[in-house]
Coordinates of C-alpha atoms and ligand atoms in Angstrom, one line a residue:
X1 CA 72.7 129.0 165.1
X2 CA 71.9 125.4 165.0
X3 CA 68.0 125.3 165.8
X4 CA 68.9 121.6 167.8
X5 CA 72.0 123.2 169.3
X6 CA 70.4 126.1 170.1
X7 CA 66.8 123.9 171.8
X8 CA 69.5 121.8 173.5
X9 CA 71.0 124.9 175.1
X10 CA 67.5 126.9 176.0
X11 CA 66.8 122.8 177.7
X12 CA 69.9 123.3 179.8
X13 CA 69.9 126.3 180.9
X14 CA 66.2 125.5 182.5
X15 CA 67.7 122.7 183.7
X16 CA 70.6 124.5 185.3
X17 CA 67.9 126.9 186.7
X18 CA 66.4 123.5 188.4
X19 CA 69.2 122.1 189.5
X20 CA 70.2 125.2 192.0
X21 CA 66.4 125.2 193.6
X22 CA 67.4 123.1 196.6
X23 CA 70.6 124.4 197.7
X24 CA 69.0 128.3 197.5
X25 CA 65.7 127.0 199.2
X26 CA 67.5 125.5 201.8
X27 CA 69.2 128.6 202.2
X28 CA 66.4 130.5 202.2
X29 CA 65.2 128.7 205.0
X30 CA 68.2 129.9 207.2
X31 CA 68.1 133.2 206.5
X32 CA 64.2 133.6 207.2
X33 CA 65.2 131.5 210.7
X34 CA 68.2 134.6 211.3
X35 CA 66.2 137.7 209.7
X36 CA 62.9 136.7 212.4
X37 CA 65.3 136.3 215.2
X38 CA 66.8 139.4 214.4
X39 CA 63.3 141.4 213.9
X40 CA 62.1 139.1 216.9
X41 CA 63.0 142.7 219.0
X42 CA 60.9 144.8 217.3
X43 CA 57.9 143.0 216.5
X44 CA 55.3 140.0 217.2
X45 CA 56.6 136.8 217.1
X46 CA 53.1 135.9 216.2
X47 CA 53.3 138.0 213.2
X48 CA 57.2 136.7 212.6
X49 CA 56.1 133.0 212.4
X50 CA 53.6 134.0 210.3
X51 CA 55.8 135.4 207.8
X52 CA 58.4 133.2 208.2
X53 CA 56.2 130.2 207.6
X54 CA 55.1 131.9 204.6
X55 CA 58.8 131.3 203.2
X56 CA 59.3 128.3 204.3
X57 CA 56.3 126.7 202.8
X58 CA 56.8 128.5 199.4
X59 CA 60.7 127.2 199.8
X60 CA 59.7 123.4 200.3
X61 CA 56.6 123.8 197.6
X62 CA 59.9 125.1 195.2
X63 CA 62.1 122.2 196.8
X64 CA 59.4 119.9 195.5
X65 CA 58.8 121.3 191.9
X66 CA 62.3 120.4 191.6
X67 CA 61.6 117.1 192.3
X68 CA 58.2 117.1 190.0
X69 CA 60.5 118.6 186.8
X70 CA 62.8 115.8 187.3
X71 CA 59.9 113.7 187.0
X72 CA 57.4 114.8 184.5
X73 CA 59.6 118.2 182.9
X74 CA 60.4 117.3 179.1
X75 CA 61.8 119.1 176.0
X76 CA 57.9 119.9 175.2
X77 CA 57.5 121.5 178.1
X78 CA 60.3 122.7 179.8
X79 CA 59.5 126.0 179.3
X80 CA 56.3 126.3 181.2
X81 CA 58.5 124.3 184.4
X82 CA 60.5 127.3 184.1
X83 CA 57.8 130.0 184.1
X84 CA 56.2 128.1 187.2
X85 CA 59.4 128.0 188.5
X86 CA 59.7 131.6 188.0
X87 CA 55.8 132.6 189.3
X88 CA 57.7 131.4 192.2
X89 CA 60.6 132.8 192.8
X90 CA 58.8 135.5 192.1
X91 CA 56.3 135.4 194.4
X92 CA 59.0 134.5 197.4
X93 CA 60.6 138.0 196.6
X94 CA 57.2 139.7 197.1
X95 CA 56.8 137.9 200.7
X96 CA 60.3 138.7 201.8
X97 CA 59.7 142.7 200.6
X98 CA 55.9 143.1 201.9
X99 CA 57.8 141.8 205.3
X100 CA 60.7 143.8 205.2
X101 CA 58.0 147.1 204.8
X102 CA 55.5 145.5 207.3
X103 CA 58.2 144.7 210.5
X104 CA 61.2 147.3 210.0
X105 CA 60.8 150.3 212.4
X106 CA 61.1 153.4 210.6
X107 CA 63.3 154.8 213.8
X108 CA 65.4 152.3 214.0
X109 CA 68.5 152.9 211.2
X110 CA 70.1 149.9 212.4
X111 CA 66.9 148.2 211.2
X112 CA 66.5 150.1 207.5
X113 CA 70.3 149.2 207.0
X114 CA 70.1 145.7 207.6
X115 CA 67.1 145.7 205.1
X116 CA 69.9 147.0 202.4
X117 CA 72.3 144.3 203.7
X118 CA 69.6 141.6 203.3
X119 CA 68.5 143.0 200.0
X120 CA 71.6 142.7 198.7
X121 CA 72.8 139.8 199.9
X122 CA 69.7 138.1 198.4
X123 CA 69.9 139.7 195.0
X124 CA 73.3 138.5 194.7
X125 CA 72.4 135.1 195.5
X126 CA 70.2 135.2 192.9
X127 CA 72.0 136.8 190.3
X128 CA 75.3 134.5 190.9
X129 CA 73.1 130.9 191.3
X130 CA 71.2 131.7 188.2
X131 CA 73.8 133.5 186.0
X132 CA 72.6 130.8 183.0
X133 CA 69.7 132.8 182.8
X134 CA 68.2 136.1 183.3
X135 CA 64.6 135.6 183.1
X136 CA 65.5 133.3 186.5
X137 CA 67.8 135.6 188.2
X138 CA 65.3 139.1 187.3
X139 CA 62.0 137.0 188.6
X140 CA 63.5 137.7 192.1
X141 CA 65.8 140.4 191.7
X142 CA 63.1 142.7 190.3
X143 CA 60.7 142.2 193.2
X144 CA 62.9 142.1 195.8
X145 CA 65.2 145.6 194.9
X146 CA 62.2 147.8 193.5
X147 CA 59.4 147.9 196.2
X148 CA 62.7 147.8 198.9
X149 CA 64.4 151.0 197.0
X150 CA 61.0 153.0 196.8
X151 CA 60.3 152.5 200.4
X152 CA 63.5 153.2 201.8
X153 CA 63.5 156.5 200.3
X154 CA 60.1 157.3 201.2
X155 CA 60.0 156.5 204.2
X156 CA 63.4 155.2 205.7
X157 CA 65.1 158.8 206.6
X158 CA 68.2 159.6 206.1
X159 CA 69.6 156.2 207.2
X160 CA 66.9 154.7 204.6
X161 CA 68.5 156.6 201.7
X162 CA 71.6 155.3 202.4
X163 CA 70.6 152.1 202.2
X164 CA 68.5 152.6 199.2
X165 CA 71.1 154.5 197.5
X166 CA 73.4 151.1 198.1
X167 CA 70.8 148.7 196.2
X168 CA 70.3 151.0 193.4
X169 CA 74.2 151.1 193.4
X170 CA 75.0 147.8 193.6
X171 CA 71.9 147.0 191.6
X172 CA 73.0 148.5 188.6
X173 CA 76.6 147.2 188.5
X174 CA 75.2 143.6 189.3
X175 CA 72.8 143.9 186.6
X176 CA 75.5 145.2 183.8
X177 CA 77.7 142.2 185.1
X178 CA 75.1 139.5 185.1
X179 CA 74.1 140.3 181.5
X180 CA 77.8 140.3 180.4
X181 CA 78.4 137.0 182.9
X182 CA 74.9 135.5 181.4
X183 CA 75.9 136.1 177.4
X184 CA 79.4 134.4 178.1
X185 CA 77.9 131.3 180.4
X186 CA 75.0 131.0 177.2
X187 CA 77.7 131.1 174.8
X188 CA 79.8 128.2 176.5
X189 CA 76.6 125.9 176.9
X190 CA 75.9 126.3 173.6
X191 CA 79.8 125.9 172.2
X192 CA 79.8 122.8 174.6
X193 CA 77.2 121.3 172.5
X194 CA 77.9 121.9 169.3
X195 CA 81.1 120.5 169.9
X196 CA 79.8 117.4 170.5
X197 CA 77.5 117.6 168.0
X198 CA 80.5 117.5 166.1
X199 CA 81.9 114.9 167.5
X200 CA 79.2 112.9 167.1
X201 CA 79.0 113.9 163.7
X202 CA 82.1 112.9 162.7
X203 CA 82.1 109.4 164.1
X204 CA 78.9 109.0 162.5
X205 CA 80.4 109.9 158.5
X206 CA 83.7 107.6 160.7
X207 CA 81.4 104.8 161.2
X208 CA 79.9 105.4 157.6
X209 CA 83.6 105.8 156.1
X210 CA 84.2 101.9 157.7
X211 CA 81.0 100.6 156.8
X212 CA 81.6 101.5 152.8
X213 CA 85.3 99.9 153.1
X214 CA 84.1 96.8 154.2
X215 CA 81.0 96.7 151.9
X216 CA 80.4 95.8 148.5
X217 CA 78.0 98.6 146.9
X218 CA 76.0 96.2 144.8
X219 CA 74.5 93.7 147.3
X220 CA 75.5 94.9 150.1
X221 CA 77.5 92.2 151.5
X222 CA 81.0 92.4 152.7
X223 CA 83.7 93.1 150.1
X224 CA 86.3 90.3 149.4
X225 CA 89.0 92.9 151.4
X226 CA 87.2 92.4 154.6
X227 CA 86.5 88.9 153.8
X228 CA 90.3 88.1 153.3
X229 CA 90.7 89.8 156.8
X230 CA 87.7 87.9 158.6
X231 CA 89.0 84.4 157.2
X232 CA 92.1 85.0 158.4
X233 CA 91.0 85.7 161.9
X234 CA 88.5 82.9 162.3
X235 CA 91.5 80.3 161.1
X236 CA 93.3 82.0 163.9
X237 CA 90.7 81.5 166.3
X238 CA 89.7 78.0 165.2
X239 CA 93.1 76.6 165.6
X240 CA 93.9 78.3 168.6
X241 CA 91.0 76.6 170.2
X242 CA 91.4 73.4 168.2
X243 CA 87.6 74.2 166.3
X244 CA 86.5 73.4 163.0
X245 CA 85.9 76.2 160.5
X246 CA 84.1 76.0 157.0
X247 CA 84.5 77.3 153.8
X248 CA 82.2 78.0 150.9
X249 CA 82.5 79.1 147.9
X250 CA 79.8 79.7 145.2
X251 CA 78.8 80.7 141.9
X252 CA 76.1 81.6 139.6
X253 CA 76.0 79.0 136.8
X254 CA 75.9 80.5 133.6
X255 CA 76.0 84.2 134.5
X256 CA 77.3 85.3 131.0
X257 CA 74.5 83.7 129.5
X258 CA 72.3 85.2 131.8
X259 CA 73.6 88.9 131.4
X260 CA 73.3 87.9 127.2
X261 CA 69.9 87.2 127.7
X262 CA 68.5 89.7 129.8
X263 CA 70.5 92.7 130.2
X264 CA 73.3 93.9 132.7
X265 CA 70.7 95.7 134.9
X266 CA 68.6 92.4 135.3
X267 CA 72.1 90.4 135.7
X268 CA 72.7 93.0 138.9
X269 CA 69.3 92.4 140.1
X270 CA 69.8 88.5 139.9
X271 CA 72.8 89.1 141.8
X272 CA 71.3 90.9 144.4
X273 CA 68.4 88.6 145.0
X274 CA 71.1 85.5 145.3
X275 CA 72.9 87.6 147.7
X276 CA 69.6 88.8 149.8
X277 CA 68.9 84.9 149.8
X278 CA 72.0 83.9 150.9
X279 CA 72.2 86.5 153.5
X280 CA 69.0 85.3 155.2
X281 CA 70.7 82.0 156.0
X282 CA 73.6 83.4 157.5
X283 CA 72.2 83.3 160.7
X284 CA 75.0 81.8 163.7
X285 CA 77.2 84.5 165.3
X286 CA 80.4 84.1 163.7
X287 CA 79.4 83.4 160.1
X288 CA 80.4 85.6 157.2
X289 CA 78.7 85.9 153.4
X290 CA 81.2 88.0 151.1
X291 CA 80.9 89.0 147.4
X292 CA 84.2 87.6 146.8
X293 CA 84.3 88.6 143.0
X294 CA 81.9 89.2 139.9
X295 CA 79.2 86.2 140.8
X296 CA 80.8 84.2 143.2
X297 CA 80.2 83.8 146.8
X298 CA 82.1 83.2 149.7
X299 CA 81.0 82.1 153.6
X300 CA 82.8 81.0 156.6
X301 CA 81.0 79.1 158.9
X302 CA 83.0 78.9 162.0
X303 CA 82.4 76.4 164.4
X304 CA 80.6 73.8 161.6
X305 CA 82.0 69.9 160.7
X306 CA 82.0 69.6 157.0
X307 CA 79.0 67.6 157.0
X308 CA 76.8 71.0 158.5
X309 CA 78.1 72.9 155.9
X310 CA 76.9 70.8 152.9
X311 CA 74.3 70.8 154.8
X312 CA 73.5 74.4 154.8
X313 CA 75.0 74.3 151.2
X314 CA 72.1 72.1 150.0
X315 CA 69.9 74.6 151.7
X316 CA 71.3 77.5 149.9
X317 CA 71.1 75.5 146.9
X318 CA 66.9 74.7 147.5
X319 CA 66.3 78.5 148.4
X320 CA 67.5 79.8 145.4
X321 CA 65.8 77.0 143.2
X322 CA 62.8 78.0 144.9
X323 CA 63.3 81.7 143.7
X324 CA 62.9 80.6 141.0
X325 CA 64.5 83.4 138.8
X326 CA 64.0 82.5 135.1
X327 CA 67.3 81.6 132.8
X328 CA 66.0 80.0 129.6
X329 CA 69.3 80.0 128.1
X330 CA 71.5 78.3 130.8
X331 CA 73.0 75.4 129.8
X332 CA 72.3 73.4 133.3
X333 CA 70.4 70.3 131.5
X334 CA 66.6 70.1 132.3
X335 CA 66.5 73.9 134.1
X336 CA 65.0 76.9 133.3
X337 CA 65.9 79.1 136.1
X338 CA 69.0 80.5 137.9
X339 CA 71.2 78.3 139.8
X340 CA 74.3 78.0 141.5
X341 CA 77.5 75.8 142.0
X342 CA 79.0 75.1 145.4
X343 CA 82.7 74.2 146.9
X344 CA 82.6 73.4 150.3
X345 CA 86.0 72.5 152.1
X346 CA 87.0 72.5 156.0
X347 CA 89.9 73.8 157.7
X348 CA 90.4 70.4 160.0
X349 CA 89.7 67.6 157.0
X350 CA 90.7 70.0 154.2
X351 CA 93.9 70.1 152.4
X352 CA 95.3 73.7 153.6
X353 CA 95.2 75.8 156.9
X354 CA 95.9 79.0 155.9
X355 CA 93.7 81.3 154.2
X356 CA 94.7 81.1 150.6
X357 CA 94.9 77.5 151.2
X358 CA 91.8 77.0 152.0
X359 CA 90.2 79.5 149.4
X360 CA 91.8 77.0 146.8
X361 CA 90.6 73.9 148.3
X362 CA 87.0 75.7 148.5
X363 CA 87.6 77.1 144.3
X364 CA 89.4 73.4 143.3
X365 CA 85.9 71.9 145.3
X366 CA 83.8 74.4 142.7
X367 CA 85.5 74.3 140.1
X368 CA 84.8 70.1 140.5
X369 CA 81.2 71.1 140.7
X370 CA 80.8 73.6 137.6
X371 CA 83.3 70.2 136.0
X372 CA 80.5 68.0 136.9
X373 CA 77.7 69.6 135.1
X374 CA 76.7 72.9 137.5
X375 CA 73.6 73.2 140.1
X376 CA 75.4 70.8 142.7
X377 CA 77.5 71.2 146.1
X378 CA 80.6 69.6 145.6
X379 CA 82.9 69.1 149.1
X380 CA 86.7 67.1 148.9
X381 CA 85.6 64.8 151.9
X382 CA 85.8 61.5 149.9
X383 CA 85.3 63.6 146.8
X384 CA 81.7 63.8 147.0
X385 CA 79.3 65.6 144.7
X386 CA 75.8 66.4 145.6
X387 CA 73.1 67.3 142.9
X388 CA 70.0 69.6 143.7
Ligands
GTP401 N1 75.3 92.0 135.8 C1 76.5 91.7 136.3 N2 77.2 90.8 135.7 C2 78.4 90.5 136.3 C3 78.9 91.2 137.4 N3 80.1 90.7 137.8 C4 80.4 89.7 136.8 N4 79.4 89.6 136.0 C5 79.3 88.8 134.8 O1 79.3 87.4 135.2 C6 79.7 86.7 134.1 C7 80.6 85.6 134.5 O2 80.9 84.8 133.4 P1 81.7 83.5 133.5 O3 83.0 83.7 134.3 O4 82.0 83.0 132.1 O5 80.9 82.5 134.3 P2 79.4 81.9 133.9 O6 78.9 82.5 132.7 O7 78.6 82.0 135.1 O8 79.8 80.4 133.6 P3 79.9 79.2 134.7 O9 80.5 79.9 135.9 O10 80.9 78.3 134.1 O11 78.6 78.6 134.9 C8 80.4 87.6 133.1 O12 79.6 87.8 131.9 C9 80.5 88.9 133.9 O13 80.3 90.1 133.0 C10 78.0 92.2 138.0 O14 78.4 92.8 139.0 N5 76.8 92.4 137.4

C-alpha cells in the first residue's frame, strides 16, 4: 500500500462518515417524533418528551459537528472528529435503548415486537449509511442490538424472544455482510485514488518529457527545435496583425580561445552565465532566448521596432561587460574579459519574412559585426554598427 494512498483513503472514508450525519439526524428526528407517539399510549408524555428531547438535542449537537469538521477537521486531525463523531453516535444508541427498556410494557407483545422492528430498522440504517467504515456503523450498532437482545429475553416473554431472536438473526447476517460490503467499498476508495495518483503521475514525467524536448540541458534555455517552432509562430502572428517582430542573434567572441585557455568545463560555465544574463532581460510576454547552437544566441522580441531591440541589444551587451568574466587571450583589441557580438534584424524593415529568412538577415547582421572587429551590435537598418 501507498502510505499517501492509503492516508488519502482513511481521510475519506471519515469524510464519507461526515457527509451522512445530516440526512440520518434528520431522520432520527422523525422516527423519535413516530416511536413517542406510538409509546404515547402506554406511558407519560412528560417522561416521552423528555426522552425524545434527549435525541433530538444529541441529533442537532451531531448536525452541528458536521458543520464544525467542515470547518476546522484537517488531515492532522481527522481522526479525533471521527472518534467524537463516534462518542456520539454512540451515545444516541444508549438513549434510544435505556428508553426502549424504561417505556415498553412487558405485557404488551405488540409493544416488545415493535422494539425488534425499531432495532432493526435502525441498525440497518446504520450499517448501510456508514458501510465505508465499521468503527462508524459498530459505534451504534453495538449499543443499540446488545442491551435490546439481553432485555428482550430476560424479560420480554415469549413474544420478547421472538423478537430478540430476530436481532441476533438479522444481526449476524448484517454484520457478515457489512464487513464483506465495507472491505469492497475500502478497496474502491482506495483504487479510485491511486488511479489518479497515476494519472497525475504520468502527466507529471508528460509535462517533464515536454519540458526536456524543448530545453537545452546545458543552460537551460530553449533548444533551437522549439525556437524554429516559436519564430515561426510569432511571424505568423505579427503579420496577421500587421506587428513588428525582432530578431537577435548572438555570439560569444572568441569562444575557441576561450575554451584553449581555460578548459571546456570553465567554457560551459561561461556559457551558462551568458545565458543566465541574458535570460534576466527577457522579461515582456512574448519574448523568447534560445541556445540556437554551440555559443550563439537567438531572441525574438515580438512586438519591438528595430530601434527597441538594439536597444535591448546594447543592454545585453553592458550586462555581460559588467560580468566581467575574464578572457586574457581574446583577440577583441583593448579587452580582457568575455564579450559578445550581436545581429539584430526586423521582420517589417528587414530583408525576409519568413523564418529562415529572417534568421539569415539576423546571422549576415552578425556575421557584419564579428567582420567589424567583435563586441558590437550590428542591425541592417542603414547598415549601422554599434560598439560597446
Ligand atoms: N565549452 C563549450 N564550448 C563550446 C560549446 N559549444 C561550442 N563550443 C566551442 O565554441 C567554439 C566556437 O569557436 P568558433 O566558431 O571558432 O568561434 P569563436 O572562437 O567564438 O570565434 P568568433 O565567433 O569569430 O569570435 C568552439 O571551440 C567550440 O568547441 C559548449 O557547449 N561548451
Amino acid at each position: 500500500m501507498q502510505p499517501n494512498v492509503a492516508k488519502k483513503t482513511e481521510l475519506e472514508i471519515i469524510a464519507l462518515t461526515f457527509a451522512q450525519t445530516v440526512n440520518a439526524s434528520i431522520a432520527h428526528l422523525f422516527a423519535i417524533t413516530l416511536i413517542a407517539v406510538w409509546f404515547s399510549y402506554v406511558a407519560p408524555v412528560s417522561e416521552l418528551l423528555i426522552w425524545a428531547g434527549a435525541i433530538a438535542f444529541l441529533s442537532i449537537v451531531r448536525i452541528t459537528t458536521f458543520f464544525a469538521f467542515r470547518k476546522y477537521g484537517n488531515d492532522q486531525n481527522a481522526s479525533l472528529w471521527l472518534h467524537g463523531w463516534a462518542g456520539l453516535f454512540f451515545i444516541l444508541g444508549v438513549i434510544y435503548v435505556c428508553g426502549f427498556m424504561y417505556f415498553t410494557p412487558l405485557n404488551r407483545p405488540e409493544y416488545l415486537v415493535s422494539i425488534g422492528m425499531f432495532v432493526v430498522a435502525f441498525s440497518a440504517a446504520s450499517a448501510i449509511g456508514h458501510t465505508a467504515s465499521l468503527y462508524a456503523s459498530l459505534s451504534f450498532f453495538i449499543p443499540i442490538t446488545l442491551p435490546s437482545v439481553v432485555f428482550l429475553f430476560l424479560y420480554g416473554g415469549s413474544a420478547g424472544s421472538v423478537a430478540a431472536f430476530t436481532i441476533v438473526i438479522y444481526s449476524v447476517t448484517a454484520l457478515f455482510l457489512l464487513k464483506k460490503s465495507n472491505k469492497a467499498y475500502k478497496k474502491s476508495i482506495f483504487l479510485n485514488f491511486e488511479h489518479t495518483q497515476e494519472i497525475e503521475k504520468r502527466k507529471q514525467i508528460e509535462k517533464q518529457l515536454h519540458d526536456i524536448s524543448r530545453k537545452d540541458s546545458l543552460t537551460n534555455l530553449f533548444n533551437r527545435r522549439y525556437f524554429d517552432e516559436t519564430l515561426a509562430v510569432e511571424i505568423g502572428r505579427a503579420k496577421r496583425n500587421k506587428l513588428p517582430l525582432c530578431l537577435i542573434m548572438f555570439d560569444l567572441d572568441c569562444f575557441k580561445e576561450y575554451n584553449d585557455k581555460y578548459g571546456h568545463v570553465s567554457g560551459d560555465n561561461c556559457l551558462i552565465q551568458i545565458a543566465e544574463i541574458a535570460q534576466s532581460l527577457v522579461s515582456r510576454q512574448g519574448d523568447m532566448i534560445a541556445r540556437y547552437g554551440g555559443e550563439e544566441f537567438a531572441i525574438i522580441l515580438p512586438n519591438i521596432e528595430l530601434d527597441g531591440a538594439v536597444l535591448f541589444a546594447n543592454n545585453l551587451q553592458e550586462r555581460i561587460k559588467y560580468k566581467n568574466i575574464p578572457h586574457a587571450d581574446t583577440k577583441v583589441a583593448n579587452i580582457k574579459h568575455v564579450t559578445i557580438s550581436l545581429g539584430v534584424t526586423n521582420l517589417t524593415i528587414g530583408k525576409g519574412t519568413t523564418a529562415s529568412e529572417l534568421i539569415q538577415s539576423a546571422d549576415v547582421a552578425l556575421y557584419e559585426a564579428k567582420k567589424r572587429g567583435r563586441n558590437r551590435v550590428h542591425f541592417d537598418a542603414n547598415d549601422s554598427s554599434v560598439e560597446a
